JSON list of C-alpha atoms in Angstrom, two decimals:
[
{"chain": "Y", "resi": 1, "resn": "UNK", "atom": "CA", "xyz": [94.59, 247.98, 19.87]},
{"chain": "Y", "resi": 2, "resn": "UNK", "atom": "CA", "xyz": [92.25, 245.46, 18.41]},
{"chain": "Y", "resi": 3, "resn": "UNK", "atom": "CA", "xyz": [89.81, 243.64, 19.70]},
{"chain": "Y", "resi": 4, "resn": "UNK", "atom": "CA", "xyz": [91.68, 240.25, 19.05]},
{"chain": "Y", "resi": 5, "resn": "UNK", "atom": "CA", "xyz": [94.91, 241.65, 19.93]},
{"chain": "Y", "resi": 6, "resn": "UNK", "atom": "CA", "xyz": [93.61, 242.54, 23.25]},
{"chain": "Y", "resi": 7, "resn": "UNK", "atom": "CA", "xyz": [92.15, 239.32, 24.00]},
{"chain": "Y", "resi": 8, "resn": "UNK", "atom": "CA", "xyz": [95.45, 237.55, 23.19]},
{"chain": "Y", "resi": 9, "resn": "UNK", "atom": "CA", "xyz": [96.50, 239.93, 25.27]},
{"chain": "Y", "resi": 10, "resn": "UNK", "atom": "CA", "xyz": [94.20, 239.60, 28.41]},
{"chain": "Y", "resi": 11, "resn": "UNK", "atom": "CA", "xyz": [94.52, 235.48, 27.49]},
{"chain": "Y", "resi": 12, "resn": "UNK", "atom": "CA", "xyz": [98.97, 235.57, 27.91]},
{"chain": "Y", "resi": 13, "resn": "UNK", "atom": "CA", "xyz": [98.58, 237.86, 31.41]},
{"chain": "Y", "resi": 14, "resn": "UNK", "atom": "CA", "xyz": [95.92, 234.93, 32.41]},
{"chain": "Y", "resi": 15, "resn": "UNK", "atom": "CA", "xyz": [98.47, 232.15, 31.62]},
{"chain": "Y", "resi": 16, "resn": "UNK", "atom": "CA", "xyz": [101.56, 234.15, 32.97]},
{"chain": "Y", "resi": 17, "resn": "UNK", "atom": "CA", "xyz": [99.02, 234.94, 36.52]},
{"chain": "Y", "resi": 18, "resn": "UNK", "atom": "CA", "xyz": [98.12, 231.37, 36.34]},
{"chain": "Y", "resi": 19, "resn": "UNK", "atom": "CA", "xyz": [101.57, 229.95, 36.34]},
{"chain": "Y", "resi": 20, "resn": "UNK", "atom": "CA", "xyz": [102.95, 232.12, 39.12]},
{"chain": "Y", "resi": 21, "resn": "UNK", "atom": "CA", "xyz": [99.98, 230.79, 41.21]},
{"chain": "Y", "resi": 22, "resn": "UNK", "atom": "CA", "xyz": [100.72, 226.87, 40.56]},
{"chain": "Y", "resi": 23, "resn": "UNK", "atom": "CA", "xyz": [104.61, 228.37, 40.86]},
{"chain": "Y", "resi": 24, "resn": "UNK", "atom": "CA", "xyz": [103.67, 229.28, 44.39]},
{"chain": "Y", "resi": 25, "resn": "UNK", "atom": "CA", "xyz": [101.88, 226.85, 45.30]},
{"chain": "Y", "resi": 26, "resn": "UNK", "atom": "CA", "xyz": [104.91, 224.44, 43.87]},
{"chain": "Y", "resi": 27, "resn": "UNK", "atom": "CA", "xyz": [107.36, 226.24, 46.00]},
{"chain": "Y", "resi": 28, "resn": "UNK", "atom": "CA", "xyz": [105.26, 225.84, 49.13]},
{"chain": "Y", "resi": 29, "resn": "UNK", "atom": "CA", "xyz": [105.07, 221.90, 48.52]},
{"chain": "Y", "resi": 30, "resn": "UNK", "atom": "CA", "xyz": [108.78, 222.18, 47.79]},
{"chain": "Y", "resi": 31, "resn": "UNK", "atom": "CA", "xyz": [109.62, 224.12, 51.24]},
{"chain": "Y", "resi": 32, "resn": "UNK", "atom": "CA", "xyz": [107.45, 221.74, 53.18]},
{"chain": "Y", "resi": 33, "resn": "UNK", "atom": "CA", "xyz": [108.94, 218.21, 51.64]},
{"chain": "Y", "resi": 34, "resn": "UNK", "atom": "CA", "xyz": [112.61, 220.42, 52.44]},
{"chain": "Y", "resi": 35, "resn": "UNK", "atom": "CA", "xyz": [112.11, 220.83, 55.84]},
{"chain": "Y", "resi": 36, "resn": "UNK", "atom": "CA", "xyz": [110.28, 217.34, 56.47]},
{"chain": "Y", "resi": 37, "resn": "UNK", "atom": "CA", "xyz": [113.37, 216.00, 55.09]},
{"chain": "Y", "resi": 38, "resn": "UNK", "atom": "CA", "xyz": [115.45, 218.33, 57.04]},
{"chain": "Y", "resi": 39, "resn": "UNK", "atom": "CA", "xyz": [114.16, 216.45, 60.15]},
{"chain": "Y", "resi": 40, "resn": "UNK", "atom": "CA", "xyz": [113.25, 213.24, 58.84]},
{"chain": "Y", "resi": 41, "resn": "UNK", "atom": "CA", "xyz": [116.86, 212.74, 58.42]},
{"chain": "Y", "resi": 42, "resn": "UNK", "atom": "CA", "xyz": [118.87, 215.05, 60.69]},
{"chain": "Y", "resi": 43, "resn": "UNK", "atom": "CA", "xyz": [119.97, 213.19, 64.12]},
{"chain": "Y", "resi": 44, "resn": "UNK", "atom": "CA", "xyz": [119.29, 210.82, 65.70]},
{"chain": "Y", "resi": 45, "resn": "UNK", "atom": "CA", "xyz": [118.59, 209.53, 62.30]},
{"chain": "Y", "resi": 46, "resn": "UNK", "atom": "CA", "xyz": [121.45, 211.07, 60.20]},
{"chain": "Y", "resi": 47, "resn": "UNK", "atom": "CA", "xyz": [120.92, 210.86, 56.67]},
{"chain": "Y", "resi": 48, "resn": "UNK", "atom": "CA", "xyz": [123.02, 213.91, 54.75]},
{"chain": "Y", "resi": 49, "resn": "UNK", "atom": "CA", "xyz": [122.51, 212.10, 51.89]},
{"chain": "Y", "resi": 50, "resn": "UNK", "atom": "CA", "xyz": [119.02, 211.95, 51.80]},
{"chain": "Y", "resi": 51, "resn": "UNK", "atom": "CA", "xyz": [118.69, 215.94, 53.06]},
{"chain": "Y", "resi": 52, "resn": "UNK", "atom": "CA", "xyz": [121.43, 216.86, 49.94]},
{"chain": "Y", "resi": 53, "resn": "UNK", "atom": "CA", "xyz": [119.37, 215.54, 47.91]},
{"chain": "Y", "resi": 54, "resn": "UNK", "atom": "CA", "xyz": [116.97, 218.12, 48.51]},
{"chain": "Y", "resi": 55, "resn": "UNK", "atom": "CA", "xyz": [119.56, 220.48, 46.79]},
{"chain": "Y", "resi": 56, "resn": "UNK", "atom": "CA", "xyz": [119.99, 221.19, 43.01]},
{"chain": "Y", "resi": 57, "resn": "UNK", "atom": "CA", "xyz": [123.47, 220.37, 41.77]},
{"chain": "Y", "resi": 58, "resn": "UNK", "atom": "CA", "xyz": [124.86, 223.79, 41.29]},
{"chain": "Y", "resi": 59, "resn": "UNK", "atom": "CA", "xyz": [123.52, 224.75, 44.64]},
{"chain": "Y", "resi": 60, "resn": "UNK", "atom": "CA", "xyz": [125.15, 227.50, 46.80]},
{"chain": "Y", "resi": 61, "resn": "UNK", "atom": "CA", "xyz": [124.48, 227.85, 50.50]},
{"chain": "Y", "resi": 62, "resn": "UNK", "atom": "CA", "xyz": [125.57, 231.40, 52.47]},
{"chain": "Y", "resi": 63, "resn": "UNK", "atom": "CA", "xyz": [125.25, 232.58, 55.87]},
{"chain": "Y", "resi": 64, "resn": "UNK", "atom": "CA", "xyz": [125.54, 236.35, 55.39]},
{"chain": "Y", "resi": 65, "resn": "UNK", "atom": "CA", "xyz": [125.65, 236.94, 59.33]},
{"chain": "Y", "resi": 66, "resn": "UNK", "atom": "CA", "xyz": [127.57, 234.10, 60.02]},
{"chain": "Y", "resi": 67, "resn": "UNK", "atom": "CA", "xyz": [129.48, 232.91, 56.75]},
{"chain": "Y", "resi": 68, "resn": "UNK", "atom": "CA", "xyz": [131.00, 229.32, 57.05]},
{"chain": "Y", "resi": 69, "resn": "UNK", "atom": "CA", "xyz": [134.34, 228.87, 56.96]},
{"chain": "Y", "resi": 70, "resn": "UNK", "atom": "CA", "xyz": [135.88, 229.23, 53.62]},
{"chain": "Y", "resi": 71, "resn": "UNK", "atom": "CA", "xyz": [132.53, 231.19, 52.58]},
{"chain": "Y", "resi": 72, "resn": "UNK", "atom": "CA", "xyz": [129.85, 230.08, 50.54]},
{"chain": "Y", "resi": 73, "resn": "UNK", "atom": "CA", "xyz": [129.15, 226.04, 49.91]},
{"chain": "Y", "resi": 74, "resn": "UNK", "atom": "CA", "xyz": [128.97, 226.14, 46.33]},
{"chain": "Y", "resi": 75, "resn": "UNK", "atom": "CA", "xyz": [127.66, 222.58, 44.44]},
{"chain": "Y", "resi": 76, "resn": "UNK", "atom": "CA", "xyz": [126.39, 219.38, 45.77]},
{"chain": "Y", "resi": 77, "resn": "UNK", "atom": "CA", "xyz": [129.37, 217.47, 46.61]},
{"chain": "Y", "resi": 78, "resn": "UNK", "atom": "CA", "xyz": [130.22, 220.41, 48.73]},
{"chain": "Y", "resi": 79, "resn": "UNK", "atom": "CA", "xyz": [126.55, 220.57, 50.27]},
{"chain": "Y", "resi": 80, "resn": "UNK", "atom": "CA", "xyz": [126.90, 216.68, 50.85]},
{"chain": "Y", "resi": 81, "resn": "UNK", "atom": "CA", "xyz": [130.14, 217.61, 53.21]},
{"chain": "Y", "resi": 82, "resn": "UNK", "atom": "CA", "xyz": [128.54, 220.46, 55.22]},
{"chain": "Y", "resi": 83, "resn": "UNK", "atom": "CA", "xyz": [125.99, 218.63, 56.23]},
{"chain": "Y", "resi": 84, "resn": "UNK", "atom": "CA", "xyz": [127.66, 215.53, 57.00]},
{"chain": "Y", "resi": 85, "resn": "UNK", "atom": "CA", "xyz": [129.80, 217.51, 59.42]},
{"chain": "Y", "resi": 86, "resn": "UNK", "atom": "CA", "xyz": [127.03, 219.39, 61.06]},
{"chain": "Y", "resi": 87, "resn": "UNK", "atom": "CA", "xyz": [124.77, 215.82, 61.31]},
{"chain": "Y", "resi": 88, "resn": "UNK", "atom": "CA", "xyz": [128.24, 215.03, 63.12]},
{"chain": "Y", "resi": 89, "resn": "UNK", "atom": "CA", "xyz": [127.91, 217.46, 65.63]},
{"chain": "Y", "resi": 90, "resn": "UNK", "atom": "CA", "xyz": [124.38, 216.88, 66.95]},
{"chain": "Y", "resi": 91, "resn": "UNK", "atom": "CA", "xyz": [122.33, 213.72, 68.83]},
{"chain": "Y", "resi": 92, "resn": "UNK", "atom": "CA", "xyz": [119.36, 215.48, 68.01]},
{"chain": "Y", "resi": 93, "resn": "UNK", "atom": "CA", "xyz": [118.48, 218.35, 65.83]},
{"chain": "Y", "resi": 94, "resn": "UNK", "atom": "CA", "xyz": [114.77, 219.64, 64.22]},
{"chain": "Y", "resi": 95, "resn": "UNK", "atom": "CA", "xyz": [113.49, 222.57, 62.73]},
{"chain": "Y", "resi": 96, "resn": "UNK", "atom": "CA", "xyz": [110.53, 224.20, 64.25]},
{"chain": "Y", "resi": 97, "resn": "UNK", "atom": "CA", "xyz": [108.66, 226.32, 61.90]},
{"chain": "Y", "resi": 98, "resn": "UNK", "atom": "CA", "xyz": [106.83, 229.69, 63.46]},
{"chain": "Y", "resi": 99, "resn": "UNK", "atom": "CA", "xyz": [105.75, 231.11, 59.97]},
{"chain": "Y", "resi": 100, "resn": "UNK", "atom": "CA", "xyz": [106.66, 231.11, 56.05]},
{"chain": "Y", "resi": 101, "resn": "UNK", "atom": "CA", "xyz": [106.04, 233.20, 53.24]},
{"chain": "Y", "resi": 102, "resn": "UNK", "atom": "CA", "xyz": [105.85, 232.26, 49.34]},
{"chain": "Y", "resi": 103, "resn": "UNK", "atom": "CA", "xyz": [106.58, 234.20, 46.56]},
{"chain": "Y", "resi": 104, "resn": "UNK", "atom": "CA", "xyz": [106.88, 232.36, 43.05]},
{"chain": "Y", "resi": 105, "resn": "UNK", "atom": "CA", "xyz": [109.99, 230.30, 43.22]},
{"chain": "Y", "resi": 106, "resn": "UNK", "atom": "CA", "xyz": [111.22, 232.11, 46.38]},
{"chain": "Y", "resi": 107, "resn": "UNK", "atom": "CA", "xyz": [110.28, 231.45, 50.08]},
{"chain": "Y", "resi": 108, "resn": "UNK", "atom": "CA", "xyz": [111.18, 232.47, 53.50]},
{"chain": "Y", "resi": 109, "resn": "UNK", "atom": "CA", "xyz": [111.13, 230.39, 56.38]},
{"chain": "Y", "resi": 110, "resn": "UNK", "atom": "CA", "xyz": [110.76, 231.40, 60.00]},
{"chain": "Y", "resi": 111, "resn": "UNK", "atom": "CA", "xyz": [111.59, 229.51, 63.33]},
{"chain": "Y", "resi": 112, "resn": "UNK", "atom": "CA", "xyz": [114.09, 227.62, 65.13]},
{"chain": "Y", "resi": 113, "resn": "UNK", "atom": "CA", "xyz": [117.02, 224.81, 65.33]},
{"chain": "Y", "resi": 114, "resn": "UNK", "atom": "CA", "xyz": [116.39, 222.56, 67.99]},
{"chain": "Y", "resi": 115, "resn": "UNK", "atom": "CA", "xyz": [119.27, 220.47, 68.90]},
{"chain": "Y", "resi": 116, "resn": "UNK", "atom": "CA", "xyz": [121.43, 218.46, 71.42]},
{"chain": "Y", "resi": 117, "resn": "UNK", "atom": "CA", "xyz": [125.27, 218.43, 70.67]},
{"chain": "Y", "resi": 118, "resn": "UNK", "atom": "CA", "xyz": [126.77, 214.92, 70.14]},
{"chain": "Y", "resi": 119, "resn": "UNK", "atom": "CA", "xyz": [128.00, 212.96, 73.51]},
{"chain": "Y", "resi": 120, "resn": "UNK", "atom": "CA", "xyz": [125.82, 214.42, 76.37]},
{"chain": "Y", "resi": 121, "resn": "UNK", "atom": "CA", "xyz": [126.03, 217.82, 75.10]},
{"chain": "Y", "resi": 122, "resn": "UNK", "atom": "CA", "xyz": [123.90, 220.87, 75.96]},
{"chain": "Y", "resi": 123, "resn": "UNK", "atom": "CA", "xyz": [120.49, 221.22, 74.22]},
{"chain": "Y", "resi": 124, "resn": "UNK", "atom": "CA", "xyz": [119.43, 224.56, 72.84]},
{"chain": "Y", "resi": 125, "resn": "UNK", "atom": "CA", "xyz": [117.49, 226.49, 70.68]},
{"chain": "Y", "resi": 126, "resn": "UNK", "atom": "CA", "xyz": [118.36, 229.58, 67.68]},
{"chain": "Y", "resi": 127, "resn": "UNK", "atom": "CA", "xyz": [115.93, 231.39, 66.03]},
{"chain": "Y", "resi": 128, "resn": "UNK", "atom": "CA", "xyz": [116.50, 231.25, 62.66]},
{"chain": "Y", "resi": 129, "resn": "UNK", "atom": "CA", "xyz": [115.09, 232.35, 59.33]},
{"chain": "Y", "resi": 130, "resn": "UNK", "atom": "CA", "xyz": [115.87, 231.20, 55.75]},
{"chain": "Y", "resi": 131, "resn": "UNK", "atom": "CA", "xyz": [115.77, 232.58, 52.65]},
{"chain": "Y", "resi": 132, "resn": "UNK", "atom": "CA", "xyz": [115.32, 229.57, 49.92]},
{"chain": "Y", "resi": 133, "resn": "UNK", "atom": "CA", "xyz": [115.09, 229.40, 45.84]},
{"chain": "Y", "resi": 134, "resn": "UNK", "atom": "CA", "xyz": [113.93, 226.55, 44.31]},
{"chain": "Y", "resi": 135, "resn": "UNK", "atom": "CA", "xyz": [114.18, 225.36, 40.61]},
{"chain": "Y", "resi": 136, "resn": "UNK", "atom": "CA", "xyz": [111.26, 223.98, 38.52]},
{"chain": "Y", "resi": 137, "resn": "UNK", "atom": "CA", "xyz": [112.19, 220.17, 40.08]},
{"chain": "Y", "resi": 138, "resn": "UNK", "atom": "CA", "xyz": [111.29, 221.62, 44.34]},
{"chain": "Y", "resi": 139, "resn": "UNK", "atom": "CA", "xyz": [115.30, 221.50, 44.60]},
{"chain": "Y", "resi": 140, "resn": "UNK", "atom": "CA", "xyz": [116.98, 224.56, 45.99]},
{"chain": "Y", "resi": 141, "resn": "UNK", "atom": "CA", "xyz": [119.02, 226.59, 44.03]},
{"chain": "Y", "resi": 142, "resn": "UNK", "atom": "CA", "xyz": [119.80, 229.23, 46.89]},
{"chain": "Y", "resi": 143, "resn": "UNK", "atom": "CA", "xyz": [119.83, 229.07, 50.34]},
{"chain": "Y", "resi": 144, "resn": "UNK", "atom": "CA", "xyz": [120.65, 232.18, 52.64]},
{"chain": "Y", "resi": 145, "resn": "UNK", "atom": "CA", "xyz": [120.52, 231.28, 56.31]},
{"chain": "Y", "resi": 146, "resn": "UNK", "atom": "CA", "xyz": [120.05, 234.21, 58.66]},
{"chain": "Y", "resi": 147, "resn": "UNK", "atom": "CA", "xyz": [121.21, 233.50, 62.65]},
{"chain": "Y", "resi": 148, "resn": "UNK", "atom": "CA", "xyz": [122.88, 235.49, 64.98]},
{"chain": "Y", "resi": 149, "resn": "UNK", "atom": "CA", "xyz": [126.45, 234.26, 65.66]},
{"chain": "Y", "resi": 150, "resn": "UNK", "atom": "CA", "xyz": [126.86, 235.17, 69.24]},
{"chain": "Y", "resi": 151, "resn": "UNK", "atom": "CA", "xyz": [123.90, 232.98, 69.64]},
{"chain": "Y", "resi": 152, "resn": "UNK", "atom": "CA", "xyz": [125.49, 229.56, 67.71]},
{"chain": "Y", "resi": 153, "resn": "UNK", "atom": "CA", "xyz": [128.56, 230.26, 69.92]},
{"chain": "Y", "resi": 154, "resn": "UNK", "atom": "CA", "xyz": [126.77, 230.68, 73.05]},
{"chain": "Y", "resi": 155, "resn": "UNK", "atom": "CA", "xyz": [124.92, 227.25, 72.11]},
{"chain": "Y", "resi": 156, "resn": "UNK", "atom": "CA", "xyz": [128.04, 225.22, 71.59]},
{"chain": "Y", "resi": 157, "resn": "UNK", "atom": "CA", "xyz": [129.72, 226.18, 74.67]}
]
């Protein structure tokens, strides 16, 4: 190969290592401002707007050990309405990070829902972990939510 070749070469894996990095680092600023909005506007201060927003339009949402009804929430609109219903359901409810890993545009987030269901309800607590892709705006594209479902039922009793 020559010499010039090779240093375009060595110069486009720089760039390409160099933009995962800032990618990365992007999509840990992205899961952070998620989550702070997450509980900046779950209940008492219920703002599903405001938490949607955090989604990209053609969003889908799955919970592979506990799927929704009807399946998958596939688009905003459709985002907007799940979480409207569960801000319905709570007084209270936070996210409690224990760890997170970063990959590129992917992350997974580990920890717990912390919550008090609506009209003197019982508090509990789920581990939780979530499995999140986010486009080139810190909006999620993907978002796989892991929980066990004996555990939500056992909560809402």
């Amino acid at each position: 190969m020559p010499r010039m070749t090779r240093r375009i070469a060595l110069l486009a894996g720089l760039a390409l290592g160099a933009a995962t990095m800032a990618s990365a680092a992007d999509t840990d600023a992205a899961l952070t401002a998620f989550i702070e909005a997450n509980n900046r506007y779950a209940p008492p201060n219920a703002d599903p707007s405001a938490v949607a927003a955090t989604y990209a339009g053609n969003a889908v949402v799955a919970h592979p050990m506990a799927e929704l009804p009807g399946g998958p929430v596939h688009g905003a609109d459709a985002i907007l309405a799940m979480l409207k219903e569960i801000h319905g359901r709570y007084d209270t409810l936070e996210h409690v990070e224990a760890r997170r890993l970063v990959s590129g545009d992917r992350a997974v987030w580990e920890g717990w829902v912390a919550a008090t269901i609506r009209n003197d309800g019982p508090a509990f607590r789920i581990p939780f972990v979530l499995s999140l892709t986010f486009d080139a705006d810190g909006r999620v594209t993907e978002q796989f939510t892991y929980v066990r479902p004996e555990q939500v039922r056992e909560a809402r009793q």
